[in-house]
mmCIF file with all atom_site columns, C-alpha atoms in Angstrom:
data_model
loop_
_atom_site.group_PDB
_atom_site.id
_atom_site.type_symbol
_atom_site.label_atom_id
_atom_site.label_alt_id
_atom_site.label_comp_id
_atom_site.label_asym_id
_atom_site.label_entity_id
_atom_site.label_seq_id
_atom_site.pdbx_PDB_ins_code
_atom_site.Cartn_x
_atom_site.Cartn_y
_atom_site.Cartn_z
_atom_site.occupancy
_atom_site.B_iso_or_equiv
_atom_site.pdbx_formal_charge
_atom_site.auth_seq_id
_atom_site.auth_comp_id
_atom_site.auth_asym_id
_atom_site.auth_atom_id
_atom_site.pdbx_PDB_model_num
ATOM 1   C CA . VAL A 1 1   ? 77.478  107.969 140.080 1.00 79.00 ? 1   VAL A CA 1
ATOM 2   C CA . GLU A 1 2   ? 80.274  106.367 139.312 1.00 90.00 ? 2   GLU A CA 1
ATOM 3   C CA . LEU A 1 3   ? 84.062  106.121 140.765 1.00 94.00 ? 3   LEU A CA 1
ATOM 4   C CA . VAL A 1 4   ? 87.223  104.904 139.378 1.00 96.00 ? 4   VAL A CA 1
ATOM 5   C CA . GLU A 1 5   ? 90.528  104.794 141.629 1.00 97.00 ? 5   GLU A CA 1
ATOM 6   C CA . SER A 1 6   ? 93.796  104.520 140.379 1.00 97.00 ? 6   SER A CA 1
ATOM 7   C CA . GLY A 1 7   ? 97.557  105.026 141.242 1.00 97.00 ? 7   GLY A CA 1
ATOM 8   C CA . GLY A 1 8   ? 98.204  102.803 143.540 1.00 97.00 ? 8   GLY A CA 1
ATOM 9   C CA . ASP A 1 9   ? 101.260 101.431 143.930 1.00 97.00 ? 9   ASP A CA 1
ATOM 10  C CA . SER A 1 10  ? 104.013 98.224  145.838 1.00 98.00 ? 10  SER A CA 1
ATOM 11  C CA . VAL A 1 11  ? 106.946 101.280 147.252 1.00 98.00 ? 11  VAL A CA 1
ATOM 12  C CA . GLN A 1 12  ? 109.742 100.656 149.676 1.00 98.00 ? 12  GLN A CA 1
ATOM 13  C CA . ALA A 1 13  ? 109.017 103.394 153.211 1.00 97.00 ? 13  ALA A CA 1
ATOM 14  C CA . GLY A 1 14  ? 109.723 106.246 151.964 1.00 96.00 ? 14  GLY A CA 1
ATOM 15  C CA . GLY A 1 15  ? 108.150 107.213 148.667 1.00 97.00 ? 15  GLY A CA 1
ATOM 16  C CA . SER A 1 16  ? 105.378 109.180 147.648 1.00 97.00 ? 16  SER A CA 1
ATOM 17  C CA . LEU A 1 17  ? 102.657 107.995 144.982 1.00 98.00 ? 17  LEU A CA 1
ATOM 18  C CA . ARG A 1 18  ? 99.795  109.670 143.068 1.00 98.00 ? 18  ARG A CA 1
ATOM 19  C CA . LEU A 1 19  ? 96.982  108.325 143.817 1.00 98.00 ? 19  LEU A CA 1
ATOM 20  C CA . SER A 1 20  ? 93.692  109.309 142.067 1.00 98.00 ? 20  SER A CA 1
ATOM 21  C CA . CYS A 1 21  ? 90.008  109.204 141.208 1.00 96.00 ? 21  CYS A CA 1
ATOM 22  C CA . ALA A 1 22  ? 87.427  109.902 138.055 1.00 94.00 ? 22  ALA A CA 1
ATOM 23  C CA . ALA A 1 23  ? 84.545  110.557 139.337 1.00 89.00 ? 23  ALA A CA 1
ATOM 24  C CA . SER A 1 24  ? 81.305  110.496 136.365 1.00 84.00 ? 24  SER A CA 1
ATOM 25  C CA . GLY A 1 25  ? 77.318  110.370 136.205 1.00 80.00 ? 25  GLY A CA 1
ATOM 26  C CA . TYR A 1 26  ? 77.570  114.381 138.733 1.00 76.00 ? 26  TYR A CA 1
ATOM 27  C CA . ASN A 1 27  ? 78.447  117.868 139.042 1.00 75.00 ? 27  ASN A CA 1
ATOM 28  C CA . TYR A 1 28  ? 81.584  116.749 141.138 1.00 73.00 ? 28  TYR A CA 1
ATOM 29  C CA . SER A 1 29  ? 82.142  120.762 142.686 1.00 78.00 ? 29  SER A CA 1
ATOM 30  C CA . MET A 1 30  ? 79.246  120.430 144.852 1.00 85.00 ? 30  MET A CA 1
ATOM 31  C CA . TYR A 1 31  ? 79.969  116.879 146.355 1.00 90.00 ? 31  TYR A CA 1
ATOM 32  C CA . CYS A 1 32  ? 82.335  116.475 149.266 1.00 94.00 ? 32  CYS A CA 1
ATOM 33  C CA . MET A 1 33  ? 85.218  114.904 148.476 1.00 94.00 ? 33  MET A CA 1
ATOM 34  C CA . GLY A 1 34  ? 87.770  112.582 150.282 1.00 95.00 ? 34  GLY A CA 1
ATOM 35  C CA . TRP A 1 35  ? 90.065  109.917 150.832 1.00 97.00 ? 35  TRP A CA 1
ATOM 36  C CA . PHE A 1 36  ? 89.417  107.032 153.406 1.00 95.00 ? 36  PHE A CA 1
ATOM 37  C CA . ARG A 1 37  ? 91.663  103.579 153.571 1.00 96.00 ? 37  ARG A CA 1
ATOM 38  C CA . GLN A 1 38  ? 91.114  100.009 155.235 1.00 96.00 ? 38  GLN A CA 1
ATOM 39  C CA . ALA A 1 39  ? 93.685  97.825  155.991 1.00 95.00 ? 39  ALA A CA 1
ATOM 40  C CA . PRO A 1 40  ? 93.157  93.757  156.089 1.00 90.00 ? 40  PRO A CA 1
ATOM 41  C CA . GLY A 1 41  ? 91.895  93.668  159.933 1.00 93.00 ? 41  GLY A CA 1
ATOM 42  C CA . LYS A 1 42  ? 90.706  96.929  160.841 1.00 94.00 ? 42  LYS A CA 1
ATOM 43  C CA . GLY A 1 43  ? 88.511  99.207  160.151 1.00 93.00 ? 43  GLY A CA 1
ATOM 44  C CA . ARG A 1 44  ? 87.591  102.198 157.263 1.00 92.00 ? 44  ARG A CA 1
ATOM 45  C CA . GLU A 1 45  ? 89.633  105.330 158.610 1.00 93.00 ? 45  GLU A CA 1
ATOM 46  C CA . ALA A 1 46  ? 89.767  108.121 156.979 1.00 93.00 ? 46  ALA A CA 1
ATOM 47  C CA . VAL A 1 47  ? 93.280  110.217 155.467 1.00 95.00 ? 47  VAL A CA 1
ATOM 48  C CA . ALA A 1 48  ? 91.784  113.703 153.773 1.00 96.00 ? 48  ALA A CA 1
ATOM 49  C CA . ILE A 1 49  ? 88.644  116.005 152.416 1.00 96.00 ? 49  ILE A CA 1
ATOM 50  C CA . ILE A 1 50  ? 88.173  118.302 150.183 1.00 96.00 ? 50  ILE A CA 1
ATOM 51  C CA . ASP A 1 51  ? 84.688  120.728 150.850 1.00 95.00 ? 51  ASP A CA 1
ATOM 52  C CA . ARG A 1 52  ? 82.697  122.300 146.998 1.00 92.00 ? 52  ARG A CA 1
ATOM 53  C CA . ASP A 1 53  ? 85.173  124.920 147.831 1.00 92.00 ? 53  ASP A CA 1
ATOM 54  C CA . GLY A 1 54  ? 88.071  123.417 147.988 1.00 93.00 ? 54  GLY A CA 1
ATOM 55  C CA . THR A 1 55  ? 88.926  123.681 151.314 1.00 95.00 ? 55  THR A CA 1
ATOM 56  C CA . THR A 1 56  ? 90.901  120.457 152.794 1.00 96.00 ? 56  THR A CA 1
ATOM 57  C CA . SER A 1 57  ? 90.975  119.226 155.837 1.00 96.00 ? 57  SER A CA 1
ATOM 58  C CA . TYR A 1 58  ? 92.863  116.052 157.181 1.00 96.00 ? 58  TYR A CA 1
ATOM 59  C CA . PRO A 1 59  ? 92.128  113.400 160.172 1.00 93.00 ? 59  PRO A CA 1
ATOM 60  C CA . GLU A 1 60  ? 95.617  114.642 162.684 1.00 90.00 ? 60  GLU A CA 1
ATOM 61  C CA . SER A 1 61  ? 96.820  110.758 161.864 1.00 84.00 ? 61  SER A CA 1
ATOM 62  C CA . ALA A 1 62  ? 96.901  111.895 158.425 1.00 86.00 ? 62  ALA A CA 1
ATOM 63  C CA . LYS A 1 63  ? 98.684  115.269 158.322 1.00 86.00 ? 63  LYS A CA 1
ATOM 64  C CA . GLY A 1 64  ? 101.614 116.339 157.074 1.00 90.00 ? 64  GLY A CA 1
ATOM 65  C CA . ARG A 1 65  ? 102.430 113.510 154.488 1.00 93.00 ? 65  ARG A CA 1
ATOM 66  C CA . PHE A 1 66  ? 98.808  113.249 152.706 1.00 96.00 ? 66  PHE A CA 1
ATOM 67  C CA . VAL A 1 67  ? 97.820  115.819 150.399 1.00 97.00 ? 67  VAL A CA 1
ATOM 68  C CA . ILE A 1 68  ? 94.129  116.119 148.932 1.00 97.00 ? 68  ILE A CA 1
ATOM 69  C CA . SER A 1 69  ? 93.400  118.520 145.679 1.00 96.00 ? 69  SER A CA 1
ATOM 70  C CA . LYS A 1 70  ? 90.677  118.544 142.525 1.00 93.00 ? 70  LYS A CA 1
ATOM 71  C CA . ASP A 1 71  ? 90.660  119.578 138.738 1.00 91.00 ? 71  ASP A CA 1
ATOM 72  C CA . ASN A 1 72  ? 86.921  120.115 138.709 1.00 86.00 ? 72  ASN A CA 1
ATOM 73  C CA . ALA A 1 73  ? 86.729  120.502 134.763 1.00 87.00 ? 73  ALA A CA 1
ATOM 74  C CA . ARG A 1 74  ? 88.486  117.295 135.340 1.00 89.00 ? 74  ARG A CA 1
ATOM 75  C CA . ASN A 1 75  ? 86.270  115.102 137.809 1.00 90.00 ? 75  ASN A CA 1
ATOM 76  C CA . ILE A 1 76  ? 89.073  114.055 139.594 1.00 94.00 ? 76  ILE A CA 1
ATOM 77  C CA . LEU A 1 77  ? 89.837  113.672 142.800 1.00 96.00 ? 77  LEU A CA 1
ATOM 78  C CA . TYR A 1 78  ? 93.364  113.290 144.218 1.00 97.00 ? 78  TYR A CA 1
ATOM 79  C CA . LEU A 1 79  ? 94.846  112.001 146.816 1.00 98.00 ? 79  LEU A CA 1
ATOM 80  C CA . GLU A 1 80  ? 99.147  112.960 146.832 1.00 98.00 ? 80  GLU A CA 1
ATOM 81  C CA . MET A 1 81  ? 101.239 110.242 149.490 1.00 97.00 ? 81  MET A CA 1
ATOM 82  C CA . ASN A 1 82  ? 104.276 111.359 150.503 1.00 96.00 ? 82  ASN A CA 1
ATOM 83  C CA . ASN A 1 83  ? 106.820 109.773 153.328 1.00 95.00 ? 83  ASN A CA 1
ATOM 84  C CA . LEU A 1 84  ? 105.358 106.666 153.107 1.00 96.00 ? 84  LEU A CA 1
ATOM 85  C CA . LYS A 1 85  ? 105.580 103.836 155.476 1.00 95.00 ? 85  LYS A CA 1
ATOM 86  C CA . PRO A 1 86  ? 104.352 100.426 156.038 1.00 95.00 ? 86  PRO A CA 1
ATOM 87  C CA . GLU A 1 87  ? 101.487 100.753 157.939 1.00 94.00 ? 87  GLU A CA 1
ATOM 88  C CA . ASP A 1 88  ? 100.231 103.219 154.595 1.00 95.00 ? 88  ASP A CA 1
ATOM 89  C CA . THR A 1 89  ? 99.113  99.226  153.283 1.00 97.00 ? 89  THR A CA 1
ATOM 90  C CA . ALA A 1 90  ? 95.796  99.558  152.911 1.00 97.00 ? 90  ALA A CA 1
ATOM 91  C CA . THR A 1 91  ? 92.825  99.736  149.541 1.00 98.00 ? 91  THR A CA 1
ATOM 92  C CA . TYR A 1 92  ? 92.359  103.126 149.892 1.00 98.00 ? 92  TYR A CA 1
ATOM 93  C CA . TYR A 1 93  ? 88.546  104.466 148.818 1.00 97.00 ? 93  TYR A CA 1
ATOM 94  C CA . CYS A 1 94  ? 87.578  107.379 146.727 1.00 96.00 ? 94  CYS A CA 1
ATOM 95  C CA . ALA A 1 95  ? 84.744  108.655 148.722 1.00 94.00 ? 95  ALA A CA 1
ATOM 96  C CA . ALA A 1 96  ? 81.432  111.912 147.422 1.00 93.00 ? 96  ALA A CA 1
ATOM 97  C CA . ASP A 1 97  ? 79.180  113.349 149.295 1.00 92.00 ? 97  ASP A CA 1
ATOM 98  C CA . ARG A 1 98  ? 76.362  115.190 148.359 1.00 89.00 ? 98  ARG A CA 1
ATOM 99  C CA . GLY A 1 99  ? 75.240  117.257 151.598 1.00 79.00 ? 99  GLY A CA 1
ATOM 100 C CA . GLY A 1 100 ? 76.058  118.091 155.164 1.00 82.00 ? 100 GLY A CA 1
ATOM 101 C CA . PRO A 1 101 ? 79.489  118.272 157.360 1.00 90.00 ? 101 PRO A CA 1
ATOM 102 C CA . CYS A 1 102 ? 82.390  118.096 155.456 1.00 94.00 ? 102 CYS A CA 1
ATOM 103 C CA . TYR A 1 103 ? 85.857  118.420 157.599 1.00 94.00 ? 103 TYR A CA 1
ATOM 104 C CA . CYS A 1 104 ? 87.234  116.957 159.896 1.00 94.00 ? 104 CYS A CA 1
ATOM 105 C CA . SER A 1 105 ? 88.552  116.919 163.582 1.00 92.00 ? 105 SER A CA 1
ATOM 106 C CA . GLY A 1 106 ? 90.387  115.289 165.748 1.00 91.00 ? 106 GLY A CA 1
ATOM 107 C CA . ALA A 1 107 ? 90.604  111.133 164.697 1.00 87.00 ? 107 ALA A CA 1
ATOM 108 C CA . TYR A 1 108 ? 87.716  111.796 162.764 1.00 90.00 ? 108 TYR A CA 1
ATOM 109 C CA . CYS A 1 109 ? 86.287  113.694 159.572 1.00 92.00 ? 109 CYS A CA 1
ATOM 110 C CA . TYR A 1 110 ? 82.574  113.733 158.316 1.00 91.00 ? 110 TYR A CA 1
ATOM 111 C CA . PRO A 1 111 ? 80.710  113.177 157.484 1.00 89.00 ? 111 PRO A CA 1
ATOM 112 C CA . LEU A 1 112 ? 80.978  110.352 158.919 1.00 85.00 ? 112 LEU A CA 1
ATOM 113 C CA . ASP A 1 113 ? 79.817  107.207 155.952 1.00 86.00 ? 113 ASP A CA 1
ATOM 114 C CA . PHE A 1 114 ? 79.479  108.774 152.350 1.00 89.00 ? 114 PHE A CA 1
ATOM 115 C CA . GLY A 1 115 ? 76.863  108.255 149.831 1.00 89.00 ? 115 GLY A CA 1
ATOM 116 C CA . PHE A 1 116 ? 79.174  107.205 147.025 1.00 91.00 ? 116 PHE A CA 1
ATOM 117 C CA . LEU A 1 117 ? 82.353  105.246 147.701 1.00 93.00 ? 117 LEU A CA 1
ATOM 118 C CA . GLY A 1 118 ? 84.650  103.907 144.926 1.00 95.00 ? 118 GLY A CA 1
ATOM 119 C CA . ARG A 1 119 ? 86.160  99.651  144.103 1.00 96.00 ? 119 ARG A CA 1
ATOM 120 C CA . GLY A 1 120 ? 89.590  101.271 145.743 1.00 97.00 ? 120 GLY A CA 1
ATOM 121 C CA . THR A 1 121 ? 93.304  101.162 144.488 1.00 98.00 ? 121 THR A CA 1
ATOM 122 C CA . GLN A 1 122 ? 95.782  98.899  146.843 1.00 98.00 ? 122 GLN A CA 1
ATOM 123 C CA . VAL A 1 123 ? 98.645  100.537 148.221 1.00 98.00 ? 123 VAL A CA 1
ATOM 124 C CA . THR A 1 124 ? 101.534 98.931  149.377 1.00 98.00 ? 124 THR A CA 1
ATOM 125 C CA . VAL A 1 125 ? 104.381 100.098 150.727 1.00 97.00 ? 125 VAL A CA 1
ATOM 126 C CA . SER A 1 126 ? 107.461 97.231  152.165 1.00 97.00 ? 126 SER A CA 1
ATOM 127 C CA . SER A 1 127 ? 110.348 98.622  154.836 1.00 94.00 ? 127 SER A CA 1
#
């Protein structure tokens, strides 16, 4: 399984970005997919999850500004990010997991540990 993110950039606060994740090596539609981010000095946090049937789920901190979607035919995962804030500055990672739960509840998303993770793409938001 290989996941390659793209679309990261430096933007002003209030701007928008769309991240993409190209996947290869497996049947995309059979996996739980997600986006995570990690800022310098902080732990990794989930920002969006999409289940095998297309059901989306977000932690409370990401609701309203982030939208996850996928194109099963092209094996591409997307993350639309709107009204970006300086605190959104982080490296964003695409993740995939074959089995088990695939949803967010409160501050957390499940699975807690995804089986596959991309190398990340940098998003920097300036005020």
